[in-house]
Amino acid sequence: MEKCLVLLATYNGEKYLREQIDSIFAQEGVEIEIACSDDCSTDGTQDILKEYSEKHKNFSYYINKENKKFTYNFLDLFFSVKEKKFDYVAFADQDDFWLPNKLISGINKIKEQGETKHGCLYSSNLIVTNEKLEKIGMQEDETVITKTNKQTYLFENIATGCTMVMDKKFYDYASRYYPNNVNLHDYWLFMIAIYSANYVYDFNGYILYRQHGDNQIGTNKKKWTRKNISKVLHTKNGQDHTADELLKGFEKDIYPENLQDLIMIRDYKKKFKYKWKLMFNKKYRKRNRNLILKLKFILNKV
């Protein structure tokens, strides 16, 4: 039986944490180990983690000495498990519910890709629910996803972290370089896979993706009110920093046809010709919201 190491990051998640952990241990067809990093919770989260570590020999947790925030809580946990033995790695949020075939579905999809030089990263769709786990709909529309390309991924991420599964080869490859300046751990790994390794997307969903008032990161399907548009325009996404880190860590492995795209994203603030091309060449676009993307280039907020 394949062994999957599940990396769980927590922060004040006592409300739904037991339900999440129980659904991970209920996974079928795979041996489970959970490693958890708690980001200085002040509620009952740490008591729950202690409870599970005493109940399950294959559950361990660590409490950060200082608050690292969402991205680096996950990333530092990712880099801390190099000495553990596993065949696959997956990420888990603290407030969702996994269907029993969540992990094995990802593992089987990775196996279908065959041997790859740097391994494979997998992610899937999500079943969006309310607090009571009542289905609202799917996170992504299959007809929209099929229209994406590598230029689309310069500006948006379709790989939600809690759906990710990767084989050991990809883990070893991705963990050879530590990024100091990225906004999201899942987007970082997605970029590595898309531009220098192998990535597979599953249109099916195996996670009940709970939406509630305490989500640290939630569904991206927001209403475009004036307030939300203003927030998006003035929030720096940091794609230039992500591209810079990717070039520093993996440049010799980046597919040649994508190298210039990453250089342009990295340097668009310094070279007007790059900014102009990224704004007005039709292949550089998001699935929607392209006017907002152009405005963000003008504001240097991409």
PDB file of N, CA, C and O in Angstrom, residues 182-237:
ATOM      1  N   VAL A 182       7.410  34.511  -1.902  1.00  0.00           N
ATOM      2  CA  VAL A 182       6.239  34.121  -2.687  1.00  0.00           C
ATOM      3  C   VAL A 182       4.988  34.351  -1.850  1.00  0.00           C
ATOM      4  O   VAL A 182       5.030  34.318  -0.619  1.00  0.00           O
ATOM      5  N   ASN A 183       3.860  34.576  -2.526  1.00  0.00           N
ATOM      6  CA  ASN A 183       2.616  34.909  -1.824  1.00  0.00           C
ATOM      7  C   ASN A 183       1.814  33.706  -1.396  1.00  0.00           C
ATOM      8  O   ASN A 183       1.133  33.741  -0.372  1.00  0.00           O
ATOM      9  N   LEU A 184       1.853  32.628  -2.202  1.00  0.00           N
ATOM     10  CA  LEU A 184       1.033  31.448  -1.924  1.00  0.00           C
ATOM     11  C   LEU A 184       1.834  30.175  -2.180  1.00  0.00           C
ATOM     12  O   LEU A 184       2.453  30.029  -3.244  1.00  0.00           O
ATOM     13  N   HIS A 185       1.798  29.251  -1.245  1.00  0.00           N
ATOM     14  CA  HIS A 185       2.561  28.015  -1.390  1.00  0.00           C
ATOM     15  C   HIS A 185       2.058  27.166  -2.544  1.00  0.00           C
ATOM     16  O   HIS A 185       2.841  26.544  -3.263  1.00  0.00           O
ATOM     17  N   ASP A 186       0.722  27.147  -2.749  1.00  0.00           N
ATOM     18  CA  ASP A 186       0.191  26.291  -3.812  1.00  0.00           C
ATOM     19  C   ASP A 186       0.523  26.852  -5.193  1.00  0.00           C
ATOM     20  O   ASP A 186       0.880  26.104  -6.110  1.00  0.00           O
ATOM     21  N   TYR A 187       0.445  28.179  -5.345  1.00  0.00           N
ATOM     22  CA  TYR A 187       0.798  28.784  -6.623  1.00  0.00           C
ATOM     23  C   TYR A 187       2.272  28.573  -6.937  1.00  0.00           C
ATOM     24  O   TYR A 187       2.652  28.332  -8.086  1.00  0.00           O
ATOM     25  N   TRP A 188       3.118  28.630  -5.926  1.00  0.00           N
ATOM     26  CA  TRP A 188       4.552  28.391  -6.103  1.00  0.00           C
ATOM     27  C   TRP A 188       4.805  26.984  -6.652  1.00  0.00           C
ATOM     28  O   TRP A 188       5.513  26.816  -7.650  1.00  0.00           O
ATOM     29  N   LEU A 189       4.225  25.984  -6.046  1.00  0.00           N
ATOM     30  CA  LEU A 189       4.426  24.610  -6.507  1.00  0.00           C
ATOM     31  C   LEU A 189       3.797  24.379  -7.876  1.00  0.00           C
ATOM     32  O   LEU A 189       4.335  23.647  -8.714  1.00  0.00           O
ATOM     33  N   PHE A 190       2.643  25.002  -8.111  1.00  0.00           N
ATOM     34  CA  PHE A 190       1.991  24.919  -9.405  1.00  0.00           C
ATOM     35  C   PHE A 190       2.897  25.481 -10.503  1.00  0.00           C
ATOM     36  O   PHE A 190       3.041  24.890 -11.585  1.00  0.00           O
ATOM     37  N   MET A 191       3.527  26.614 -10.239  1.00  0.00           N
ATOM     38  CA  MET A 191       4.424  27.226 -11.221  1.00  0.00           C
ATOM     39  C   MET A 191       5.621  26.325 -11.513  1.00  0.00           C
ATOM     40  O   MET A 191       6.047  26.193 -12.668  1.00  0.00           O
ATOM     41  N   ILE A 192       6.184  25.705 -10.480  1.00  0.00           N
ATOM     42  CA  ILE A 192       7.296  24.775 -10.697  1.00  0.00           C
ATOM     43  C   ILE A 192       6.865  23.640 -11.619  1.00  0.00           C
ATOM     44  O   ILE A 192       7.563  23.281 -12.576  1.00  0.00           O
ATOM     45  N   ALA A 193       5.685  23.083 -11.334  1.00  0.00           N
ATOM     46  CA  ALA A 193       5.203  21.954 -12.120  1.00  0.00           C
ATOM     47  C   ALA A 193       4.896  22.344 -13.557  1.00  0.00           C
ATOM     48  O   ALA A 193       5.285  21.642 -14.506  1.00  0.00           O
ATOM     49  N   ILE A 194       4.206  23.463 -13.748  1.00  0.00           N
ATOM     50  CA  ILE A 194       3.783  23.893 -15.086  1.00  0.00           C
ATOM     51  C   ILE A 194       4.971  24.224 -15.977  1.00  0.00           C
ATOM     52  O   ILE A 194       5.010  23.873 -17.158  1.00  0.00           O
ATOM     53  N   TYR A 195       5.968  24.908 -15.436  1.00  0.00           N
ATOM     54  CA  TYR A 195       7.038  25.445 -16.267  1.00  0.00           C
ATOM     55  C   TYR A 195       8.317  24.620 -16.277  1.00  0.00           C
ATOM     56  O   TYR A 195       9.209  24.902 -17.085  1.00  0.00           O
ATOM     57  N   SER A 196       8.407  23.597 -15.408  1.00  0.00           N
ATOM     58  CA  SER A 196       9.657  22.826 -15.436  1.00  0.00           C
ATOM     59  C   SER A 196       9.481  21.347 -15.111  1.00  0.00           C
ATOM     60  O   SER A 196      10.460  20.599 -15.151  1.00  0.00           O
ATOM     61  N   ALA A 197       8.271  20.914 -14.799  1.00  0.00           N
ATOM     62  CA  ALA A 197       8.076  19.501 -14.451  1.00  0.00           C
ATOM     63  C   ALA A 197       6.804  18.987 -15.133  1.00  0.00           C
ATOM     64  O   ALA A 197       6.620  19.182 -16.333  1.00  0.00           O
ATOM     65  N   ASN A 198       5.902  18.376 -14.364  1.00  0.00           N
ATOM     66  CA  ASN A 198       4.678  17.815 -14.950  1.00  0.00           C
ATOM     67  C   ASN A 198       3.505  18.078 -14.020  1.00  0.00           C
ATOM     68  O   ASN A 198       3.631  17.955 -12.798  1.00  0.00           O
ATOM     69  N   TYR A 199       2.364  18.424 -14.611  1.00  0.00           N
ATOM     70  CA  TYR A 199       1.163  18.756 -13.839  1.00  0.00           C
ATOM     71  C   TYR A 199      -0.049  18.111 -14.481  1.00  0.00           C
ATOM     72  O   TYR A 199      -0.166  18.067 -15.708  1.00  0.00           O
ATOM     73  N   VAL A 200      -0.968  17.615 -13.641  1.00  0.00           N
ATOM     74  CA  VAL A 200      -2.216  17.043 -14.155  1.00  0.00           C
ATOM     75  C   VAL A 200      -3.381  17.570 -13.317  1.00  0.00           C
ATOM     76  O   VAL A 200      -3.300  17.638 -12.087  1.00  0.00           O
ATOM     77  N   TYR A 201      -4.458  17.956 -14.007  1.00  0.00           N
ATOM     78  CA  TYR A 201      -5.647  18.487 -13.352  1.00  0.00           C
ATOM     79  C   TYR A 201      -6.796  17.494 -13.484  1.00  0.00           C
ATOM     80  O   TYR A 201      -6.985  16.880 -14.533  1.00  0.00           O
ATOM     81  N   ASP A 202      -7.560  17.361 -12.416  1.00  0.00           N
ATOM     82  CA  ASP A 202      -8.714  16.458 -12.384  1.00  0.00           C
ATOM     83  C   ASP A 202      -9.984  17.312 -12.262  1.00  0.00           C
ATOM     84  O   ASP A 202     -10.142  18.062 -11.301  1.00  0.00           O
ATOM     85  N   PHE A 203     -10.882  17.202 -13.239  1.00  0.00           N
ATOM     86  CA  PHE A 203     -12.109  17.991 -13.216  1.00  0.00           C
ATOM     87  C   PHE A 203     -13.072  17.543 -12.114  1.00  0.00           C
ATOM     88  O   PHE A 203     -13.990  18.277 -11.747  1.00  0.00           O
ATOM     89  N   ASN A 204     -12.884  16.348 -11.594  1.00  0.00           N
ATOM     90  CA  ASN A 204     -13.729  15.861 -10.510  1.00  0.00           C
ATOM     91  C   ASN A 204     -13.304  16.492  -9.185  1.00  0.00           C
ATOM     92  O   ASN A 204     -12.167  16.946  -9.034  1.00  0.00           O
ATOM     93  N   GLY A 205     -14.199  16.500  -8.222  1.00  0.00           N
ATOM     94  CA  GLY A 205     -13.895  17.037  -6.903  1.00  0.00           C
ATOM     95  C   GLY A 205     -14.066  15.985  -5.831  1.00  0.00           C
ATOM     96  O   GLY A 205     -15.012  15.193  -5.871  1.00  0.00           O
ATOM     97  N   TYR A 206     -13.157  15.978  -4.852  1.00  0.00           N
ATOM     98  CA  TYR A 206     -13.175  14.977  -3.792  1.00  0.00           C
ATOM     99  C   TYR A 206     -13.101  15.613  -2.402  1.00  0.00           C
ATOM    100  O   TYR A 206     -12.914  14.923  -1.414  1.00  0.00           O
ATOM    101  N   ILE A 207     -13.224  16.939  -2.372  1.00  0.00           N
ATOM    102  CA  ILE A 207     -13.197  17.659  -1.102  1.00  0.00           C
ATOM    103  C   ILE A 207     -14.460  18.495  -0.975  1.00  0.00           C
ATOM    104  O   ILE A 207     -14.851  19.198  -1.912  1.00  0.00           O
ATOM    105  N   LEU A 208     -15.095  18.419   0.193  1.00  0.00           N
ATOM    106  CA  LEU A 208     -16.173  19.346   0.526  1.00  0.00           C
ATOM    107  C   LEU A 208     -15.487  20.594   1.079  1.00  0.00           C
ATOM    108  O   LEU A 208     -14.979  20.604   2.199  1.00  0.00           O
ATOM    109  N   TYR A 209     -15.458  21.633   0.254  1.00  0.00           N
ATOM    110  CA  TYR A 209     -14.670  22.839   0.492  1.00  0.00           C
ATOM    111  C   TYR A 209     -15.536  23.857   1.214  1.00  0.00           C
ATOM    112  O   TYR A 209     -16.270  24.633   0.617  1.00  0.00           O
ATOM    113  N   ARG A 210     -15.429  23.835   2.524  1.00  0.00           N
ATOM    114  CA  ARG A 210     -16.331  24.598   3.367  1.00  0.00           C
ATOM    115  C   ARG A 210     -16.032  26.091   3.327  1.00  0.00           C
ATOM    116  O   ARG A 210     -14.904  26.522   3.549  1.00  0.00           O
ATOM    117  N   GLN A 211     -17.065  26.886   3.041  1.00  0.00           N
ATOM    118  CA  GLN A 211     -16.943  28.339   3.054  1.00  0.00           C
ATOM    119  C   GLN A 211     -17.639  28.901   4.287  1.00  0.00           C
ATOM    120  O   GLN A 211     -18.799  28.606   4.548  1.00  0.00           O
ATOM    121  N   HIS A 212     -16.895  29.703   5.038  1.00  0.00           N
ATOM    122  CA  HIS A 212     -17.435  30.276   6.272  1.00  0.00           C
ATOM    123  C   HIS A 212     -16.696  31.560   6.578  1.00  0.00           C
ATOM    124  O   HIS A 212     -15.726  31.918   5.901  1.00  0.00           O
ATOM    125  N   GLY A 213     -17.123  32.240   7.591  1.00  0.00           N
ATOM    126  CA  GLY A 213     -16.574  33.562   7.896  1.00  0.00           C
ATOM    127  C   GLY A 213     -15.134  33.569   8.336  1.00  0.00           C
ATOM    128  O   GLY A 213     -14.482  34.613   8.308  1.00  0.00           O
ATOM    129  N   ASP A 214     -14.588  32.396   8.728  1.00  0.00           N
ATOM    130  CA  ASP A 214     -13.226  32.358   9.253  1.00  0.00           C
ATOM    131  C   ASP A 214     -12.211  31.818   8.264  1.00  0.00           C
ATOM    132  O   ASP A 214     -11.047  31.617   8.623  1.00  0.00           O
ATOM    133  N   ASN A 215     -12.602  31.565   7.015  1.00  0.00           N
ATOM    134  CA  ASN A 215     -11.646  31.058   6.032  1.00  0.00           C
ATOM    135  C   ASN A 215     -10.439  31.982   5.920  1.00  0.00           C
ATOM    136  O   ASN A 215     -10.574  33.199   5.782  1.00  0.00           O
ATOM    137  N   GLN A 216      -9.215  31.399   5.983  1.00  0.00           N
ATOM    138  CA  GLN A 216      -8.017  32.190   5.699  1.00  0.00           C
ATOM    139  C   GLN A 216      -7.907  32.443   4.201  1.00  0.00           C
ATOM    140  O   GLN A 216      -7.577  33.517   3.746  1.00  0.00           O
ATOM    141  N   ILE A 217      -8.183  31.419   3.409  1.00  0.00           N
ATOM    142  CA  ILE A 217      -8.238  31.531   1.950  1.00  0.00           C
ATOM    143  C   ILE A 217      -9.488  30.788   1.520  1.00  0.00           C
ATOM    144  O   ILE A 217      -9.691  29.633   1.893  1.00  0.00           O
ATOM    145  N   GLY A 218     -10.332  31.427   0.703  1.00  0.00           N
ATOM    146  CA  GLY A 218     -11.579  30.779   0.315  1.00  0.00           C
ATOM    147  C   GLY A 218     -11.768  30.735  -1.187  1.00  0.00           C
ATOM    148  O   GLY A 218     -10.833  30.951  -1.954  1.00  0.00           O
ATOM    149  N   THR A 219     -12.985  30.442  -1.585  1.00  0.00           N
ATOM    150  CA  THR A 219     -13.279  30.377  -3.008  1.00  0.00           C
ATOM    151  C   THR A 219     -13.058  31.731  -3.663  1.00  0.00           C
ATOM    152  O   THR A 219     -13.267  32.770  -3.064  1.00  0.00           O
ATOM    153  N   ASN A 220     -12.628  31.691  -4.919  1.00  0.00           N
ATOM    154  CA  ASN A 220     -12.344  32.943  -5.624  1.00  0.00           C
ATOM    155  C   ASN A 220     -13.554  33.487  -6.369  1.00  0.00           C
ATOM    156  O   ASN A 220     -13.444  34.439  -7.120  1.00  0.00           O
ATOM    157  N   LYS A 221     -14.718  32.917  -6.174  1.00  0.00           N
ATOM    158  CA  LYS A 221     -15.911  33.381  -6.880  1.00  0.00           C
ATOM    159  C   LYS A 221     -16.566  34.503  -6.064  1.00  0.00           C
ATOM    160  O   LYS A 221     -17.468  34.269  -5.269  1.00  0.00           O
ATOM    161  N   LYS A 222     -16.071  35.727  -6.234  1.00  0.00           N
ATOM    162  CA  LYS A 222     -16.562  36.864  -5.475  1.00  0.00           C
ATOM    163  C   LYS A 222     -17.410  37.766  -6.358  1.00  0.00           C
ATOM    164  O   LYS A 222     -17.195  37.876  -7.543  1.00  0.00           O
ATOM    165  N   LYS A 223     -18.348  38.444  -5.738  1.00  0.00           N
ATOM    166  CA  LYS A 223     -19.151  39.412  -6.473  1.00  0.00           C
ATOM    167  C   LYS A 223     -18.301  40.652  -6.746  1.00  0.00           C
ATOM    168  O   LYS A 223     -17.553  41.108  -5.886  1.00  0.00           O
ATOM    169  N   TRP A 224     -18.451  41.183  -7.952  1.00  0.00           N
ATOM    170  CA  TRP A 224     -17.649  42.341  -8.325  1.00  0.00           C
ATOM    171  C   TRP A 224     -18.332  43.640  -7.922  1.00  0.00           C
ATOM    172  O   TRP A 224     -18.835  44.393  -8.724  1.00  0.00           O
ATOM    173  N   THR A 225     -18.305  43.897  -6.616  1.00  0.00           N
ATOM    174  CA  THR A 225     -18.771  45.171  -6.092  1.00  0.00           C
ATOM    175  C   THR A 225     -17.648  46.195  -6.245  1.00  0.00           C
ATOM    176  O   THR A 225     -16.490  45.851  -6.495  1.00  0.00           O
ATOM    177  N   ARG A 226     -18.000  47.461  -6.083  1.00  0.00           N
ATOM    178  CA  ARG A 226     -16.980  48.515  -6.167  1.00  0.00           C
ATOM    179  C   ARG A 226     -15.886  48.289  -5.130  1.00  0.00           C
ATOM    180  O   ARG A 226     -14.691  48.474  -5.409  1.00  0.00           O
ATOM    181  N   LYS A 227     -16.276  47.847  -3.939  1.00  0.00           N
ATOM    182  CA  LYS A 227     -15.311  47.605  -2.868  1.00  0.00           C
ATOM    183  C   LYS A 227     -14.352  46.487  -3.241  1.00  0.00           C
ATOM    184  O   LYS A 227     -13.136  46.604  -3.039  1.00  0.00           O
ATOM    185  N   ASN A 228     -14.889  45.369  -3.793  1.00  0.00           N
ATOM    186  CA  ASN A 228     -14.036  44.248  -4.165  1.00  0.00           C
ATOM    187  C   ASN A 228     -13.097  44.599  -5.306  1.00  0.00           C
ATOM    188  O   ASN A 228     -11.932  44.182  -5.323  1.00  0.00           O
ATOM    189  N   ILE A 229     -13.598  45.347  -6.292  1.00  0.00           N
ATOM    190  CA  ILE A 229     -12.758  45.754  -7.417  1.00  0.00           C
ATOM    191  C   ILE A 229     -11.608  46.626  -6.922  1.00  0.00           C
ATOM    192  O   ILE A 229     -10.450  46.452  -7.312  1.00  0.00           O
ATOM    193  N   SER A 230     -11.912  47.559  -6.037  1.00  0.00           N
ATOM    194  CA  SER A 230     -10.868  48.433  -5.485  1.00  0.00           C
ATOM    195  C   SER A 230      -9.827  47.615  -4.723  1.00  0.00           C
ATOM    196  O   SER A 230      -8.617  47.855  -4.839  1.00  0.00           O
ATOM    197  N   LYS A 231     -10.298  46.632  -3.973  1.00  0.00           N
ATOM    198  CA  LYS A 231      -9.372  45.786  -3.207  1.00  0.00           C
ATOM    199  C   LYS A 231      -8.459  45.006  -4.136  1.00  0.00           C
ATOM    200  O   LYS A 231      -7.249  44.917  -3.905  1.00  0.00           O
ATOM    201  N   VAL A 232      -9.032  44.428  -5.198  1.00  0.00           N
ATOM    202  CA  VAL A 232      -8.234  43.653  -6.151  1.00  0.00           C
ATOM    203  C   VAL A 232      -7.200  44.532  -6.837  1.00  0.00           C
ATOM    204  O   VAL A 232      -6.035  44.161  -6.999  1.00  0.00           O
ATOM    205  N   LEU A 233      -7.608  45.734  -7.248  1.00  0.00           N
ATOM    206  CA  LEU A 233      -6.700  46.635  -7.948  1.00  0.00           C
ATOM    207  C   LEU A 233      -5.515  47.049  -7.082  1.00  0.00           C
ATOM    208  O   LEU A 233      -4.411  47.240  -7.583  1.00  0.00           O
ATOM    209  N   HIS A 234      -5.737  47.175  -5.792  1.00  0.00           N
ATOM    210  CA  HIS A 234      -4.689  47.685  -4.910  1.00  0.00           C
ATOM    211  C   HIS A 234      -3.974  46.599  -4.115  1.00  0.00           C
ATOM    212  O   HIS A 234      -3.109  46.888  -3.293  1.00  0.00           O
ATOM    213  N   THR A 235      -4.317  45.343  -4.403  1.00  0.00           N
ATOM    214  CA  THR A 235      -3.604  44.227  -3.776  1.00  0.00           C
ATOM    215  C   THR A 235      -2.515  43.747  -4.711  1.00  0.00           C
ATOM    216  O   THR A 235      -2.780  43.400  -5.859  1.00  0.00           O
ATOM    217  N   LYS A 236      -1.264  43.743  -4.243  1.00  0.00           N
ATOM    218  CA  LYS A 236      -0.167  43.287  -5.083  1.00  0.00           C
ATOM    219  C   LYS A 236      -0.130  41.764  -5.081  1.00  0.00           C
ATOM    220  O   LYS A 236       0.006  41.134  -4.038  1.00  0.00           O
ATOM    221  N   ASN A 237      -0.237  41.173  -6.259  1.00  0.00           N
ATOM    222  CA  ASN A 237      -0.267  39.711  -6.367  1.00  0.00           C
ATOM    223  C   ASN A 237       1.109  39.072  -6.241  1.00  0.00           C
ATOM    224  O   ASN A 237       1.227  37.931  -5.840  1.00  0.00           O
TER     225      ASN A 237
END
